[in-house]
mmCIF file of C-alpha atoms in Angstrom:
data_model
loop_
_atom_site.group_PDB
_atom_site.id
_atom_site.type_symbol
_atom_site.label_atom_id
_atom_site.label_comp_id
_atom_site.label_asym_id
_atom_site.label_seq_id
_atom_site.Cartn_x
_atom_site.Cartn_y
_atom_site.Cartn_z
ATOM 1 C CA ASP N 1 7.176 11.151 0.966
ATOM 2 C CA MET N 2 5.150 10.310 -2.092
ATOM 3 C CA ARG N 3 1.324 10.304 -1.703
ATOM 4 C CA LEU N 4 -0.206 7.090 -2.942
ATOM 5 C CA ALA N 5 -3.508 7.499 -4.725
ATOM 6 C CA SER N 6 -6.269 5.190 -3.587
ATOM 7 C CA THR N 7 -7.143 3.692 -7.000
ATOM 8 C CA GLY N 8 -8.187 0.296 -8.326
ATOM 9 C CA GLY N 9 -4.653 -0.558 -9.282
ATOM 10 C CA GLY N 10 -3.782 -3.312 -11.546
ATOM 11 C CA GLY N 11 -0.652 -4.601 -13.283
ATOM 12 C CA GLY N 12 1.080 -2.758 -15.974
ATOM 13 C CA ALA N 13 4.057 -0.603 -16.861
ATOM 14 C CA SER N 14 3.849 1.798 -13.979
ATOM 15 C CA GLY N 15 3.385 1.672 -10.310
ATOM 16 C CA ILE N 16 5.503 1.627 -7.138
ATOM 17 C CA TRP N 17 4.913 -2.018 -6.105
ATOM 18 C CA GLY N 18 6.267 -4.785 -8.456
ATOM 19 C CA ILE N 19 6.312 -8.523 -8.842
ATOM 20 C CA SER N 20 8.856 -10.256 -11.070
ATOM 21 C CA ASP N 21 8.012 -13.321 -13.174
ATOM 22 C CA ALA N 22 10.448 -16.246 -13.929
ATOM 23 C CA THR N 23 12.175 -14.214 -16.634
ATOM 24 C CA GLY N 24 12.806 -11.237 -14.476
ATOM 25 C CA THR N 25 10.077 -9.120 -16.103
ATOM 26 C CA TYR N 26 8.130 -6.928 -13.593
ATOM 27 C CA THR N 27 4.435 -6.171 -13.449
ATOM 28 C CA TYR N 28 3.754 -3.095 -11.475
ATOM 29 C CA TYR N 29 0.891 -2.118 -9.188
ATOM 30 C CA SER N 30 -0.216 1.172 -7.806
ATOM 31 C CA ASP N 31 -1.041 0.036 -4.305
ATOM 32 C CA ILE N 32 -0.245 -2.985 -2.001
ATOM 33 C CA ALA N 33 -3.755 -4.309 -2.108
ATOM 34 C CA SER N 34 -3.450 -4.758 -5.968
ATOM 35 C CA ALA N 35 0.088 -6.274 -5.629
ATOM 36 C CA ASN N 36 -1.277 -8.636 -2.871
ATOM 37 C CA ALA N 37 -4.137 -9.781 -5.063
ATOM 38 C CA ALA N 38 -1.747 -10.778 -7.787
ATOM 39 C CA ALA N 39 0.891 -12.419 -5.612
ATOM 40 C CA PHE N 40 1.188 -16.160 -5.177
ATOM 41 C CA SER N 41 2.942 -18.067 -2.308
ATOM 42 C CA GLY N 42 6.712 -17.838 -2.964
ATOM 43 C CA ALA N 43 6.403 -14.504 -4.792
ATOM 44 C CA THR N 44 8.286 -11.303 -3.733
ATOM 45 C CA ILE N 45 6.454 -7.963 -3.772
ATOM 46 C CA GLU N 46 9.012 -5.147 -4.104
ATOM 47 C CA LEU N 47 8.542 -1.405 -3.289
ATOM 48 C CA PHE N 48 10.262 1.104 -5.549
ATOM 49 C CA ALA N 49 9.411 4.394 -3.874
ATOM 50 C CA ASN N 50 8.370 5.901 -0.568
ATOM 51 C CA VAL N 51 4.649 5.622 0.120
ATOM 52 C CA ARG N 52 2.614 8.054 2.315
ATOM 53 C CA GLU N 53 -0.820 6.602 2.537
ATOM 54 C CA THR N 54 -3.384 9.145 3.702
ATOM 55 C CA ASN N 55 -6.536 6.956 3.221
ATOM 56 C CA PRO N 56 -7.830 4.722 6.002
ATOM 57 C CA VAL N 57 -6.411 1.507 4.658
ATOM 58 C CA GLU N 58 -4.504 -1.402 6.161
ATOM 59 C CA TRP N 59 -1.656 -3.441 4.529
ATOM 60 C CA SER N 60 -2.818 -7.058 4.962
ATOM 61 C CA LEU N 61 -0.021 -9.660 4.884
ATOM 62 C CA LYS N 62 -0.439 -12.543 2.453
ATOM 63 C CA ALA N 63 0.728 -16.127 3.240
ATOM 64 C CA GLY N 64 3.988 -17.212 1.848
ATOM 65 C CA VAL N 65 4.858 -13.771 0.277
ATOM 66 C CA LYS N 66 7.998 -11.821 0.894
ATOM 67 C CA TYR N 67 7.817 -7.988 0.848
ATOM 68 C CA ASN N 68 11.048 -6.372 -0.035
ATOM 69 C CA LEU N 69 10.887 -2.622 0.880
ATOM 70 C CA ASN N 70 14.307 -1.896 -0.908
ATOM 71 C CA GLY N 71 15.241 0.632 1.749
ATOM 72 C CA TYR N 72 12.054 2.708 1.165
ATOM 73 C CA THR N 73 9.485 3.775 3.756
ATOM 74 C CA TYR N 74 5.778 2.849 3.887
ATOM 75 C CA THR N 75 3.819 5.330 6.055
ATOM 76 C CA LEU N 76 0.150 5.275 7.078
ATOM 77 C CA ASP N 77 -0.698 8.781 8.013
ATOM 78 C CA VAL N 78 -4.372 8.955 9.089
ATOM 79 C CA ALA N 79 -6.165 10.003 12.232
ATOM 80 C CA THR N 80 -8.664 7.040 12.214
ATOM 81 C CA SER N 81 -7.889 3.772 13.980
ATOM 82 C CA GLU N 82 -6.453 1.540 11.186
ATOM 83 C CA ASN N 83 -3.258 -0.329 11.767
ATOM 84 C CA ALA N 84 -0.487 0.161 9.189
ATOM 85 C CA VAL N 85 0.119 -3.605 8.822
ATOM 86 C CA ILE N 86 -2.175 -6.470 9.844
ATOM 87 C CA ASP N 87 -2.087 -10.300 9.518
ATOM 88 C CA THR N 88 -5.748 -11.196 9.926
ATOM 89 C CA GLY N 89 -5.796 -13.408 6.748
ATOM 90 C CA LEU N 90 -3.061 -15.686 7.969
ATOM 91 C CA THR N 91 -3.312 -19.157 9.685
ATOM 92 C CA ALA N 92 -1.045 -20.841 12.317
ATOM 93 C CA THR N 93 0.978 -22.558 9.570
ATOM 94 C CA ASP N 94 1.589 -19.456 7.435
ATOM 95 C CA GLU N 95 4.872 -17.506 7.348
ATOM 96 C CA VAL N 96 5.683 -14.167 5.708
ATOM 97 C CA TRP N 97 8.701 -12.026 5.376
ATOM 98 C CA ILE N 98 9.254 -8.224 5.284
ATOM 99 C CA LEU N 99 12.687 -7.091 4.333
ATOM 100 C CA ASN N 100 14.904 -4.048 4.264
ATOM 101 C CA GLY N 101 13.014 -0.828 5.017
ATOM 102 C CA PHE N 102 10.860 1.290 7.306
ATOM 103 C CA ILE N 103 7.183 1.103 8.179
ATOM 104 C CA LYS N 104 5.615 4.132 9.978
ATOM 105 C CA ARG N 105 2.282 4.985 11.679
ATOM 106 C CA ARG N 106 1.536 8.668 12.098
ATOM 107 C CA SER N 107 -1.322 10.848 13.247
ATOM 108 C CA GLY N 108 -3.107 8.166 15.325
ATOM 109 C CA ALA N 109 -3.858 7.860 18.949
ATOM 110 C CA VAL N 110 -2.641 5.674 21.905
ATOM 111 C CA ALA N 111 -4.467 2.327 22.072
ATOM 112 C CA SER N 112 -3.292 -1.235 22.619
ATOM 113 C CA SER N 113 -5.107 -2.753 19.762
ATOM 114 C CA ALA N 114 -5.596 0.029 17.205
ATOM 115 C CA TYR N 115 -3.566 2.767 15.572
ATOM 116 C CA LEU N 116 -0.685 0.310 15.538
ATOM 117 C CA THR N 117 2.344 -0.005 13.148
ATOM 118 C CA LEU N 118 2.014 -3.812 13.108
ATOM 119 C CA ASN N 119 -0.867 -5.793 14.677
ATOM 120 C CA ASN N 120 -0.303 -9.541 14.959
ATOM 121 C CA THR N 121 -3.676 -11.214 15.744
ATOM 122 C CA THR N 122 -3.089 -14.739 14.396
ATOM 123 C CA SER N 123 -0.636 -17.569 15.098
ATOM 124 C CA ALA N 124 1.404 -17.050 12.011
ATOM 125 C CA LYS N 125 5.106 -16.324 11.918
ATOM 126 C CA ILE N 126 6.243 -12.879 10.688
ATOM 127 C CA ASN N 127 9.935 -12.419 9.870
ATOM 128 C CA LEU N 128 11.206 -8.824 9.945
ATOM 129 C CA ILE N 129 14.707 -8.727 8.443
ATOM 130 C CA GLY N 130 16.332 -5.266 8.310
ATOM 131 C CA VAL N 131 12.992 -3.678 9.073
ATOM 132 C CA HIS N 132 12.482 -0.660 11.465
ATOM 133 C CA LEU N 133 8.842 -0.105 12.479
ATOM 134 C CA ILE N 134 7.952 3.298 14.003
ATOM 135 C CA ASN N 135 4.903 4.742 15.679
ATOM 136 C CA GLU N 136 4.998 8.449 16.213
ATOM 137 C CA VAL N 137 2.085 8.523 18.639
ATOM 138 C CA GLY N 138 0.935 5.130 20.108
ATOM 139 C CA TYR N 139 1.912 1.480 20.451
ATOM 140 C CA CYS N 140 4.183 0.331 17.643
ATOM 141 C CA THR N 141 3.767 -3.529 17.565
ATOM 142 C CA ARG N 142 1.236 -5.814 19.268
ATOM 143 C CA VAL N 143 1.906 -9.531 19.338
ATOM 144 C CA ASN N 144 -1.120 -11.679 20.269
ATOM 145 C CA SER N 145 -0.682 -15.370 19.527
ATOM 146 C CA GLY N 146 1.858 -15.390 16.656
ATOM 147 C CA LYS N 147 5.621 -15.413 16.335
ATOM 148 C CA ILE N 148 7.628 -12.285 15.442
ATOM 149 C CA ASN N 149 11.252 -12.692 14.388
ATOM 150 C CA GLY N 150 13.414 -9.628 14.291
ATOM 151 C CA GLY N 151 12.756 -5.933 13.672
ATOM 152 C CA ILE N 152 13.211 -2.712 15.482
ATOM 153 C CA HIS N 153 9.884 -1.691 17.116
ATOM 154 C CA GLU N 154 10.022 1.928 18.185
ATOM 155 C CA SER N 155 7.449 4.301 19.734
ATOM 156 C CA THR N 156 7.867 7.995 20.386
ATOM 157 C CA GLY N 157 4.724 8.219 22.576
ATOM 158 C CA SER N 158 3.914 4.804 24.009
ATOM 159 C CA ILE N 159 5.119 1.144 24.038
ATOM 160 C CA GLY N 160 7.603 -0.154 21.419
ATOM 161 C CA LEU N 161 6.749 -3.882 21.610
ATOM 162 C CA TYR N 162 3.707 -5.281 23.476
ATOM 163 C CA LEU N 163 3.231 -9.029 24.085
ATOM 164 C CA ALA N 164 -0.517 -9.573 24.907
ATOM 165 C CA ASN N 165 -0.986 -13.426 24.914
ATOM 166 C CA SER N 166 0.678 -16.354 26.488
ATOM 167 C CA SER N 167 1.107 -18.097 23.150
ATOM 168 C CA GLY N 168 2.891 -15.111 21.659
ATOM 169 C CA GLU N 169 6.672 -15.220 20.961
ATOM 170 C CA VAL N 170 9.204 -12.692 19.912
ATOM 171 C CA ARG N 171 12.845 -13.406 18.915
ATOM 172 C CA ASN N 172 15.842 -11.297 17.983
ATOM 173 C CA ALA N 173 13.855 -7.988 18.259
ATOM 174 C CA ARG N 174 14.574 -4.563 19.636
ATOM 175 C CA GLY N 175 11.865 -2.681 21.459
ATOM 176 C CA LEU N 176 12.524 1.075 21.834
ATOM 177 C CA SER N 177 10.460 3.921 23.454
ATOM 178 C CA ILE N 178 10.906 7.497 24.270
ATOM 179 C CA ALA N 179 8.053 7.815 26.714
ATOM 180 C CA ASP N 180 7.030 4.320 27.907
ATOM 181 C CA TYR N 181 8.157 0.638 27.924
ATOM 182 C CA GLY N 182 10.639 -0.500 25.264
ATOM 183 C CA ILE N 183 9.041 -3.961 25.624
ATOM 184 C CA TYR N 184 6.029 -4.769 27.722
ATOM 185 C CA VAL N 185 5.135 -8.392 28.388
ATOM 186 C CA SER N 186 1.672 -8.866 29.679
ATOM 187 C CA SER N 187 1.963 -12.541 28.777
ATOM 188 C CA GLY N 188 4.247 -14.369 26.291
ATOM 189 C CA THR N 189 7.780 -15.163 25.542
ATOM 190 C CA ILE N 190 10.692 -12.992 24.501
ATOM 191 C CA ILE N 191 14.052 -14.592 23.478
ATOM 192 C CA ASP N 192 17.287 -12.735 22.532
ATOM 193 C CA CYS N 193 15.654 -9.422 22.547
ATOM 194 C CA TYR N 194 16.783 -5.888 23.538
ATOM 195 C CA ALA N 195 14.714 -3.338 25.214
ATOM 196 C CA TYR N 196 15.341 0.424 25.917
ATOM 197 C CA SER N 197 13.288 3.194 27.252
ATOM 198 C CA GLN N 198 14.493 6.723 27.441
ATOM 199 C CA ASN N 199 12.140 7.993 30.088
ATOM 200 C CA ASP N 200 10.309 4.991 31.649
ATOM 201 C CA ARG N 201 11.488 1.475 32.545
#
């Protein structure tokens, strides 16, 4: 994996995240935070190389934006408690899309609300189309009050997909685990989902 430098970013001729304008011309950004800052609702941010982020940062989803990973892998590899992807800036009417790739969380710990691959804390809708999320240590995905559509949610050491709130809803998802629950529903709704655990329930 490629190590992503933690710089100020900015548009230009180089970078691994890109946004195309109406003529098909790309502006490139060195990190997801810079690309997010430039994106508008309806824009698509594309990834053009594998990312291994070793700084304690979180990828914050932006309303109305599509993220096309183009088959590449985004990895957060830090021992601190940050989540790889969060949705704290979204509202109940917002919707986002992540497409075609892998998102990993490494080197963390086991906790139900930290060290996650994806932490849904709002009531927004997150569409995961052709996306495989992996946590190599702890919980992969936590769903609080939002709606998750799709995705493979896999954990090596803990729960694949965790529904924590009665207003949370998951559709068309796969929850996988080696050591624990594939899907654990404390409260919430799952529809047309698949759960598998190799060594637990």
